[in-house]
């Protein structure tokens, strides 16, 4: 007896996207760790306003950041292993991305302190997180994830 996952050949571009997703999310982990283990010397080089943004940030925002990046790495690995769980983990990672950015750009004073140009890269991050979730959903529907 055969099923869709054994009869449909998985295209090479699926694996290319999965590897790029893993690299992208690993870069997120590196950024998270760089922030988490920032030296006092680097922190003191920031303006007082930026230091205040960091100091006022609630721990749930840091938790959301961790969920976003570590969840993204886990989801990408699950994607490479062709596991359906990747879709759920990408959704959880996306929720972390959205929570962190809602705080940063809606609740906090980051736009006033950092300027409106500071929102461009976070928008790219949200778009990529959405696309990775949609891609994992597509791969699930195609029977590529089991």
Short mmCIF file of N, CA and C in Angstrom, two decimals:
data_model
loop_
_atom_site.label_atom_id
_atom_site.label_comp_id
_atom_site.label_asym_id
_atom_site.label_seq_id
_atom_site.Cartn_x
_atom_site.Cartn_y
_atom_site.Cartn_z
N UNK A 1 0.85 -1.18 0.00
CA UNK A 1 0.00 0.00 0.00
C UNK A 1 0.89 1.25 0.00
N UNK A 2 0.56 2.22 -0.85
CA UNK A 2 1.34 3.44 -0.93
C UNK A 2 0.50 4.62 -0.50
N UNK A 3 1.17 5.69 -0.14
CA UNK A 3 0.45 6.93 0.20
C UNK A 3 1.11 8.09 -0.51
N UNK A 4 0.53 9.28 -0.31
CA UNK A 4 1.02 10.47 -1.04
C UNK A 4 2.48 10.77 -0.73
N UNK A 5 2.92 10.50 0.48
CA UNK A 5 4.30 10.84 0.84
C UNK A 5 5.31 9.92 0.18
N UNK A 6 4.90 8.70 -0.20
CA UNK A 6 5.84 7.81 -0.85
C UNK A 6 5.73 7.86 -2.36
N UNK A 7 4.59 8.30 -2.88
CA UNK A 7 4.42 8.33 -4.33
C UNK A 7 4.80 9.67 -4.95
N UNK A 8 4.72 10.76 -4.21
CA UNK A 8 5.06 12.06 -4.79
C UNK A 8 6.52 12.38 -4.49
N UNK A 9 7.26 12.64 -5.57
CA UNK A 9 8.67 12.97 -5.42
C UNK A 9 8.79 14.39 -4.87
N UNK A 10 9.62 14.56 -3.88
CA UNK A 10 9.82 15.87 -3.28
C UNK A 10 10.83 16.63 -4.13
N UNK A 11 10.46 17.83 -4.58
CA UNK A 11 11.38 18.59 -5.44
C UNK A 11 12.61 19.08 -4.68
N UNK A 12 13.67 19.27 -5.41
CA UNK A 12 14.92 19.75 -4.83
C UNK A 12 14.73 21.10 -4.17
N UNK A 13 13.89 21.96 -4.74
CA UNK A 13 13.69 23.30 -4.18
C UNK A 13 13.09 23.24 -2.78
N UNK A 14 12.37 22.16 -2.45
CA UNK A 14 11.86 22.00 -1.08
C UNK A 14 13.04 21.98 -0.10
N UNK A 15 14.06 21.19 -0.41
CA UNK A 15 15.22 21.07 0.47
C UNK A 15 16.04 22.37 0.49
N UNK A 16 16.10 23.04 -0.65
CA UNK A 16 16.82 24.33 -0.69
C UNK A 16 16.14 25.32 0.25
N UNK A 17 14.82 25.41 0.18
CA UNK A 17 14.07 26.32 1.06
C UNK A 17 14.27 25.91 2.52
N UNK A 18 14.23 24.61 2.80
CA UNK A 18 14.38 24.13 4.18
C UNK A 18 15.77 24.48 4.74
N UNK A 19 16.80 24.33 3.92
CA UNK A 19 18.16 24.66 4.37
C UNK A 19 18.30 26.17 4.57
N UNK A 20 17.78 26.96 3.65
CA UNK A 20 17.83 28.41 3.79
C UNK A 20 17.06 28.84 5.04
N UNK A 21 15.92 28.20 5.29
CA UNK A 21 15.14 28.50 6.50
C UNK A 21 15.95 28.21 7.76
N UNK A 22 16.67 27.09 7.75
CA UNK A 22 17.49 26.74 8.91
C UNK A 22 18.61 27.77 9.11
N UNK A 23 19.26 28.16 8.04
CA UNK A 23 20.32 29.15 8.15
C UNK A 23 19.76 30.48 8.66
N UNK A 24 18.63 30.91 8.09
CA UNK A 24 17.98 32.16 8.50
C UNK A 24 17.67 32.13 10.00
N UNK A 25 17.06 31.04 10.46
CA UNK A 25 16.68 30.96 11.86
C UNK A 25 17.88 30.80 12.78
N UNK A 26 18.95 30.17 12.32
CA UNK A 26 20.18 30.11 13.11
C UNK A 26 20.77 31.51 13.28
N UNK A 27 20.64 32.34 12.24
CA UNK A 27 21.10 33.73 12.36
C UNK A 27 20.27 34.45 13.43
N UNK A 28 19.00 34.13 13.54
CA UNK A 28 18.16 34.70 14.59
C UNK A 28 18.63 34.29 15.97
N UNK A 29 19.03 33.02 16.11
CA UNK A 29 19.55 32.55 17.40
C UNK A 29 20.84 33.28 17.75
N UNK A 30 21.70 33.48 16.76
CA UNK A 30 22.95 34.20 17.00
C UNK A 30 22.65 35.63 17.47
N UNK A 31 21.68 36.28 16.83
CA UNK A 31 21.30 37.64 17.23
C UNK A 31 20.74 37.64 18.65
N UNK A 32 19.92 36.65 18.98
CA UNK A 32 19.36 36.55 20.32
C UNK A 32 20.48 36.37 21.36
N UNK A 33 21.39 35.46 21.08
CA UNK A 33 22.48 35.19 22.02
C UNK A 33 23.42 36.40 22.16
N UNK A 34 23.66 37.10 21.05
CA UNK A 34 24.50 38.31 21.10
C UNK A 34 23.86 39.35 22.00
N UNK A 35 22.54 39.47 21.93
CA UNK A 35 21.85 40.42 22.80
C UNK A 35 21.84 39.94 24.24
N UNK A 36 21.58 38.65 24.43
CA UNK A 36 21.48 38.10 25.79
C UNK A 36 22.82 38.19 26.53
N UNK A 37 23.91 38.04 25.81
CA UNK A 37 25.24 38.04 26.44
C UNK A 37 26.05 39.29 26.10
N UNK A 38 25.34 40.38 25.81
CA UNK A 38 25.98 41.65 25.49
C UNK A 38 26.83 42.12 26.67
N UNK A 39 28.02 42.57 26.37
CA UNK A 39 28.90 43.05 27.44
C UNK A 39 28.42 44.41 27.93
N UNK A 40 28.83 44.73 29.15
CA UNK A 40 28.52 46.05 29.71
C UNK A 40 29.13 47.16 28.87
N UNK A 41 30.29 46.89 28.31
CA UNK A 41 30.97 47.88 27.47
C UNK A 41 30.13 48.22 26.24
N UNK A 42 29.60 47.20 25.58
CA UNK A 42 28.75 47.44 24.41
C UNK A 42 27.46 48.14 24.83
N UNK A 43 26.85 47.67 25.91
CA UNK A 43 25.59 48.28 26.37
C UNK A 43 25.80 49.76 26.72
N UNK A 44 26.90 50.07 27.34
CA UNK A 44 27.16 51.47 27.73
C UNK A 44 27.43 52.37 26.53
N UNK A 45 27.74 51.77 25.37
CA UNK A 45 27.96 52.58 24.17
C UNK A 45 26.64 53.05 23.53
N UNK A 46 25.52 52.47 23.97
CA UNK A 46 24.21 52.89 23.46
C UNK A 46 23.81 54.22 24.08
N UNK A 47 22.93 54.93 23.39
CA UNK A 47 22.41 56.17 23.97
C UNK A 47 21.58 55.82 25.21
N UNK A 48 21.39 56.80 26.05
CA UNK A 48 20.57 56.59 27.26
C UNK A 48 19.16 56.13 26.90
N UNK A 49 18.61 56.68 25.82
CA UNK A 49 17.25 56.29 25.41
C UNK A 49 17.17 54.82 25.00
N UNK A 50 18.19 54.36 24.28
CA UNK A 50 18.22 52.95 23.87
C UNK A 50 18.43 52.05 25.09
N UNK A 51 19.30 52.46 25.98
CA UNK A 51 19.51 51.70 27.22
C UNK A 51 18.20 51.58 27.99
N UNK A 52 17.45 52.67 28.04
CA UNK A 52 16.17 52.67 28.75
C UNK A 52 15.18 51.72 28.09
N UNK A 53 15.18 51.66 26.74
CA UNK A 53 14.31 50.71 26.03
C UNK A 53 14.62 49.28 26.46
N UNK A 54 15.90 48.94 26.49
CA UNK A 54 16.32 47.60 26.91
C UNK A 54 15.92 47.32 28.36
N UNK A 55 16.17 48.29 29.22
CA UNK A 55 15.91 48.09 30.65
C UNK A 55 14.42 48.00 30.98
N UNK A 56 13.58 48.65 30.19
CA UNK A 56 12.13 48.64 30.44
C UNK A 56 11.43 47.42 29.83
N UNK A 57 12.11 46.73 28.94
CA UNK A 57 11.47 45.61 28.23
C UNK A 57 11.09 44.50 29.20
N UNK A 58 9.81 44.10 29.20
CA UNK A 58 9.38 43.02 30.10
C UNK A 58 10.00 41.67 29.70
N UNK A 59 10.10 40.79 30.66
CA UNK A 59 10.70 39.48 30.39
C UNK A 59 9.90 38.66 29.39
N UNK A 60 8.58 38.88 29.30
CA UNK A 60 7.79 38.11 28.34
C UNK A 60 8.19 38.44 26.90
N UNK A 61 8.71 39.64 26.67
CA UNK A 61 9.15 40.01 25.32
C UNK A 61 10.43 39.24 24.97
N UNK A 62 11.33 39.14 25.94
CA UNK A 62 12.54 38.34 25.73
C UNK A 62 12.16 36.88 25.52
N UNK A 63 11.16 36.41 26.26
CA UNK A 63 10.67 35.04 26.07
C UNK A 63 10.08 34.84 24.68
N UNK A 64 9.32 35.82 24.22
CA UNK A 64 8.74 35.75 22.87
C UNK A 64 9.85 35.70 21.82
N UNK A 65 10.89 36.48 22.02
CA UNK A 65 12.04 36.49 21.12
C UNK A 65 12.69 35.10 21.09
N UNK A 66 12.88 34.52 22.25
CA UNK A 66 13.48 33.18 22.33
C UNK A 66 12.60 32.14 21.63
N UNK A 67 11.31 32.21 21.87
CA UNK A 67 10.37 31.28 21.21
C UNK A 67 10.44 31.46 19.70
N UNK A 68 10.50 32.70 19.25
CA UNK A 68 10.56 32.98 17.81
C UNK A 68 11.80 32.34 17.17
N UNK A 69 12.97 32.58 17.74
CA UNK A 69 14.20 32.13 17.08
C UNK A 69 14.49 30.65 17.31
N UNK A 70 14.35 30.18 18.54
CA UNK A 70 14.62 28.76 18.79
C UNK A 70 13.53 27.89 18.18
N UNK A 71 12.29 28.39 18.20
CA UNK A 71 11.20 27.69 17.53
C UNK A 71 11.43 27.62 16.04
N UNK A 72 11.94 28.70 15.46
CA UNK A 72 12.24 28.71 14.03
C UNK A 72 13.30 27.69 13.66
N UNK A 73 14.33 27.56 14.49
CA UNK A 73 15.38 26.56 14.23
C UNK A 73 14.79 25.15 14.33
N UNK A 74 14.02 24.91 15.38
CA UNK A 74 13.41 23.58 15.54
C UNK A 74 12.48 23.27 14.37
N UNK A 75 11.64 24.23 13.99
CA UNK A 75 10.71 24.02 12.87
C UNK A 75 11.47 23.75 11.58
N UNK A 76 12.56 24.46 11.36
CA UNK A 76 13.36 24.25 10.15
C UNK A 76 13.99 22.86 10.13
N UNK A 77 14.45 22.40 11.28
CA UNK A 77 15.01 21.05 11.36
C UNK A 77 13.92 20.01 11.11
N UNK A 78 12.73 20.25 11.67
CA UNK A 78 11.61 19.34 11.43
C UNK A 78 11.22 19.35 9.95
N UNK A 79 11.31 20.49 9.32
CA UNK A 79 11.03 20.59 7.89
C UNK A 79 12.03 19.74 7.11
N UNK A 80 13.30 19.86 7.45
CA UNK A 80 14.32 19.04 6.77
C UNK A 80 14.10 17.55 7.00
N UNK A 81 13.56 17.20 8.17
CA UNK A 81 13.26 15.80 8.48
C UNK A 81 11.89 15.37 7.94
N UNK A 82 11.19 16.32 7.29
CA UNK A 82 9.89 16.09 6.68
C UNK A 82 8.83 15.67 7.70
N UNK A 83 8.81 16.35 8.82
CA UNK A 83 7.83 16.07 9.88
C UNK A 83 6.72 17.12 9.85
N UNK A 84 5.46 16.66 9.94
CA UNK A 84 4.30 17.56 9.96
C UNK A 84 4.35 18.54 11.11
N UNK A 85 4.98 18.16 12.19
CA UNK A 85 5.09 19.03 13.36
C UNK A 85 5.74 20.36 13.02
N UNK A 86 6.49 20.42 11.93
CA UNK A 86 7.13 21.66 11.50
C UNK A 86 6.10 22.78 11.35
N UNK A 87 4.95 22.46 10.81
CA UNK A 87 3.90 23.47 10.60
C UNK A 87 3.47 24.10 11.92
N UNK A 88 3.23 23.28 12.93
CA UNK A 88 2.81 23.78 14.25
C UNK A 88 3.91 24.60 14.89
N UNK A 89 5.14 24.14 14.79
CA UNK A 89 6.27 24.85 15.41
C UNK A 89 6.53 26.17 14.68
N UNK A 90 6.37 26.20 13.35
CA UNK A 90 6.50 27.47 12.63
C UNK A 90 5.41 28.44 13.08
N UNK A 91 4.21 27.94 13.35
CA UNK A 91 3.12 28.81 13.83
C UNK A 91 3.45 29.38 15.21
N UNK A 92 4.00 28.56 16.08
CA UNK A 92 4.41 29.02 17.42
C UNK A 92 5.53 30.06 17.30
N UNK A 93 6.48 29.80 16.41
CA UNK A 93 7.57 30.76 16.17
C UNK A 93 7.00 32.08 15.65
N UNK A 94 6.06 32.00 14.73
CA UNK A 94 5.42 33.21 14.20
C UNK A 94 4.72 33.99 15.31
N UNK A 95 4.06 33.29 16.22
CA UNK A 95 3.41 33.95 17.35
C UNK A 95 4.44 34.70 18.19
N UNK A 96 5.61 34.10 18.40
CA UNK A 96 6.68 34.78 19.13
C UNK A 96 7.16 36.02 18.40
N UNK A 97 7.32 35.92 17.09
CA UNK A 97 7.74 37.08 16.28
C UNK A 97 6.73 38.21 16.41
N UNK A 98 5.46 37.86 16.28
CA UNK A 98 4.41 38.89 16.34
C UNK A 98 4.34 39.52 17.73
N UNK A 99 4.39 38.70 18.77
CA UNK A 99 4.33 39.23 20.14
C UNK A 99 5.48 40.19 20.41
N UNK A 100 6.68 39.81 20.02
CA UNK A 100 7.84 40.66 20.24
C UNK A 100 7.69 41.98 19.50
N UNK A 101 7.24 41.93 18.27
CA UNK A 101 7.12 43.14 17.46
C UNK A 101 5.95 44.02 17.87
N UNK A 102 4.88 43.43 18.36
CA UNK A 102 3.77 44.24 18.87
C UNK A 102 4.26 45.05 20.06
N UNK A 103 5.00 44.42 20.95
CA UNK A 103 5.54 45.18 22.08
C UNK A 103 6.48 46.28 21.59
N UNK A 104 7.44 45.89 20.75
CA UNK A 104 8.48 46.82 20.33
C UNK A 104 7.92 48.02 19.58
N UNK A 105 6.97 47.79 18.68
CA UNK A 105 6.55 48.88 17.80
C UNK A 105 5.17 49.44 18.10
N UNK A 106 4.43 48.82 19.03
CA UNK A 106 3.11 49.34 19.37
C UNK A 106 3.07 49.79 20.84
N UNK A 107 3.59 48.96 21.73
CA UNK A 107 3.49 49.24 23.16
C UNK A 107 4.64 50.12 23.65
N UNK A 108 5.86 49.81 23.22
CA UNK A 108 7.00 50.59 23.71
C UNK A 108 7.19 51.86 22.89
N UNK A 109 8.20 52.61 23.24
CA UNK A 109 8.50 53.87 22.58
C UNK A 109 9.62 53.71 21.54
N UNK A 110 9.79 52.49 21.02
CA UNK A 110 10.92 52.20 20.14
C UNK A 110 10.92 53.04 18.87
N UNK A 111 9.78 53.26 18.27
CA UNK A 111 9.75 54.06 17.04
C UNK A 111 10.25 55.48 17.26
N UNK A 112 9.88 56.06 18.40
CA UNK A 112 10.35 57.42 18.70
C UNK A 112 11.84 57.44 18.99
N UNK A 113 12.33 56.40 19.66
CA UNK A 113 13.74 56.36 20.04
C UNK A 113 14.63 55.96 18.86
N UNK A 114 14.20 54.93 18.12
CA UNK A 114 15.04 54.38 17.06
C UNK A 114 14.75 54.98 15.68
N UNK A 115 13.60 55.61 15.54
CA UNK A 115 13.22 56.17 14.25
C UNK A 115 12.38 55.20 13.44
N UNK A 116 11.66 55.74 12.49
CA UNK A 116 10.74 54.89 11.71
C UNK A 116 11.47 53.87 10.83
N UNK A 117 12.70 54.14 10.47
CA UNK A 117 13.43 53.17 9.65
C UNK A 117 13.73 51.88 10.41
N UNK A 118 13.61 51.91 11.72
CA UNK A 118 13.87 50.71 12.52
C UNK A 118 12.81 49.64 12.34
N UNK A 119 11.73 49.95 11.67
CA UNK A 119 10.65 48.98 11.50
C UNK A 119 10.83 48.10 10.25
N UNK A 120 11.70 48.50 9.33
CA UNK A 120 11.82 47.77 8.07
C UNK A 120 12.29 46.33 8.24
N UNK A 121 13.36 46.11 8.94
CA UNK A 121 13.87 44.74 9.10
C UNK A 121 12.89 43.87 9.89
N UNK A 122 12.29 44.36 10.97
CA UNK A 122 11.27 43.54 11.64
C UNK A 122 10.09 43.16 10.73
N UNK A 123 9.73 44.04 9.80
CA UNK A 123 8.67 43.68 8.84
C UNK A 123 9.13 42.52 7.96
N UNK A 124 10.38 42.57 7.53
CA UNK A 124 10.94 41.47 6.74
C UNK A 124 10.90 40.16 7.55
N UNK A 125 11.23 40.24 8.82
CA UNK A 125 11.22 39.06 9.68
C UNK A 125 9.81 38.49 9.80
N UNK A 126 8.82 39.34 9.98
CA UNK A 126 7.43 38.88 10.07
C UNK A 126 7.01 38.23 8.76
N UNK A 127 7.33 38.86 7.64
CA UNK A 127 6.96 38.31 6.33
C UNK A 127 7.60 36.94 6.13
N UNK A 128 8.86 36.80 6.46
CA UNK A 128 9.54 35.51 6.30
C UNK A 128 8.91 34.46 7.22
N UNK A 129 8.59 34.83 8.45
CA UNK A 129 7.95 33.89 9.38
C UNK A 129 6.60 33.42 8.83
N UNK A 130 5.83 34.34 8.27
CA UNK A 130 4.54 33.98 7.66
C UNK A 130 4.77 33.06 6.47
N UNK A 131 5.73 33.39 5.62
CA UNK A 131 6.00 32.57 4.44
C UNK A 131 6.48 31.16 4.82
N UNK A 132 7.28 31.06 5.87
CA UNK A 132 7.73 29.72 6.30
C UNK A 132 6.56 28.89 6.83
N UNK A 133 5.66 29.53 7.56
CA UNK A 133 4.46 28.82 8.01
C UNK A 133 3.63 28.37 6.81
N UNK A 134 3.40 29.27 5.86
CA UNK A 134 2.62 28.92 4.67
C UNK A 134 3.29 27.83 3.85
N UNK A 135 4.62 27.90 3.76
CA UNK A 135 5.36 26.86 3.04
C UNK A 135 5.19 25.50 3.72
N UNK A 136 5.28 25.47 5.04
CA UNK A 136 5.12 24.19 5.75
C UNK A 136 3.68 23.68 5.60
N UNK A 137 2.73 24.58 5.54
CA UNK A 137 1.33 24.19 5.30
C UNK A 137 1.19 23.59 3.90
N UNK A 138 1.79 24.22 2.91
CA UNK A 138 1.78 23.74 1.54
C UNK A 138 2.43 22.35 1.45
N UNK A 139 3.59 22.22 2.09
CA UNK A 139 4.30 20.93 2.06
C UNK A 139 3.48 19.83 2.73
N UNK A 140 2.74 20.19 3.77
CA UNK A 140 1.88 19.22 4.45
C UNK A 140 0.77 18.77 3.50
N UNK A 141 0.13 19.73 2.83
CA UNK A 141 -0.96 19.42 1.90
C UNK A 141 -0.47 18.57 0.72
N UNK A 142 0.77 18.80 0.29
CA UNK A 142 1.34 18.03 -0.81
C UNK A 142 1.76 16.62 -0.37
N UNK A 143 1.73 16.36 0.92
CA UNK A 143 2.13 15.05 1.41
C UNK A 143 3.62 14.89 1.58
N UNK A 144 4.36 16.00 1.55
CA UNK A 144 5.80 15.93 1.71
C UNK A 144 6.22 15.80 3.17
N UNK A 145 5.33 16.21 4.08
CA UNK A 145 5.62 16.10 5.51
C UNK A 145 4.74 15.01 6.08
N UNK A 146 5.34 14.15 6.87
CA UNK A 146 4.61 13.01 7.44
C UNK A 146 4.66 13.03 8.95
#
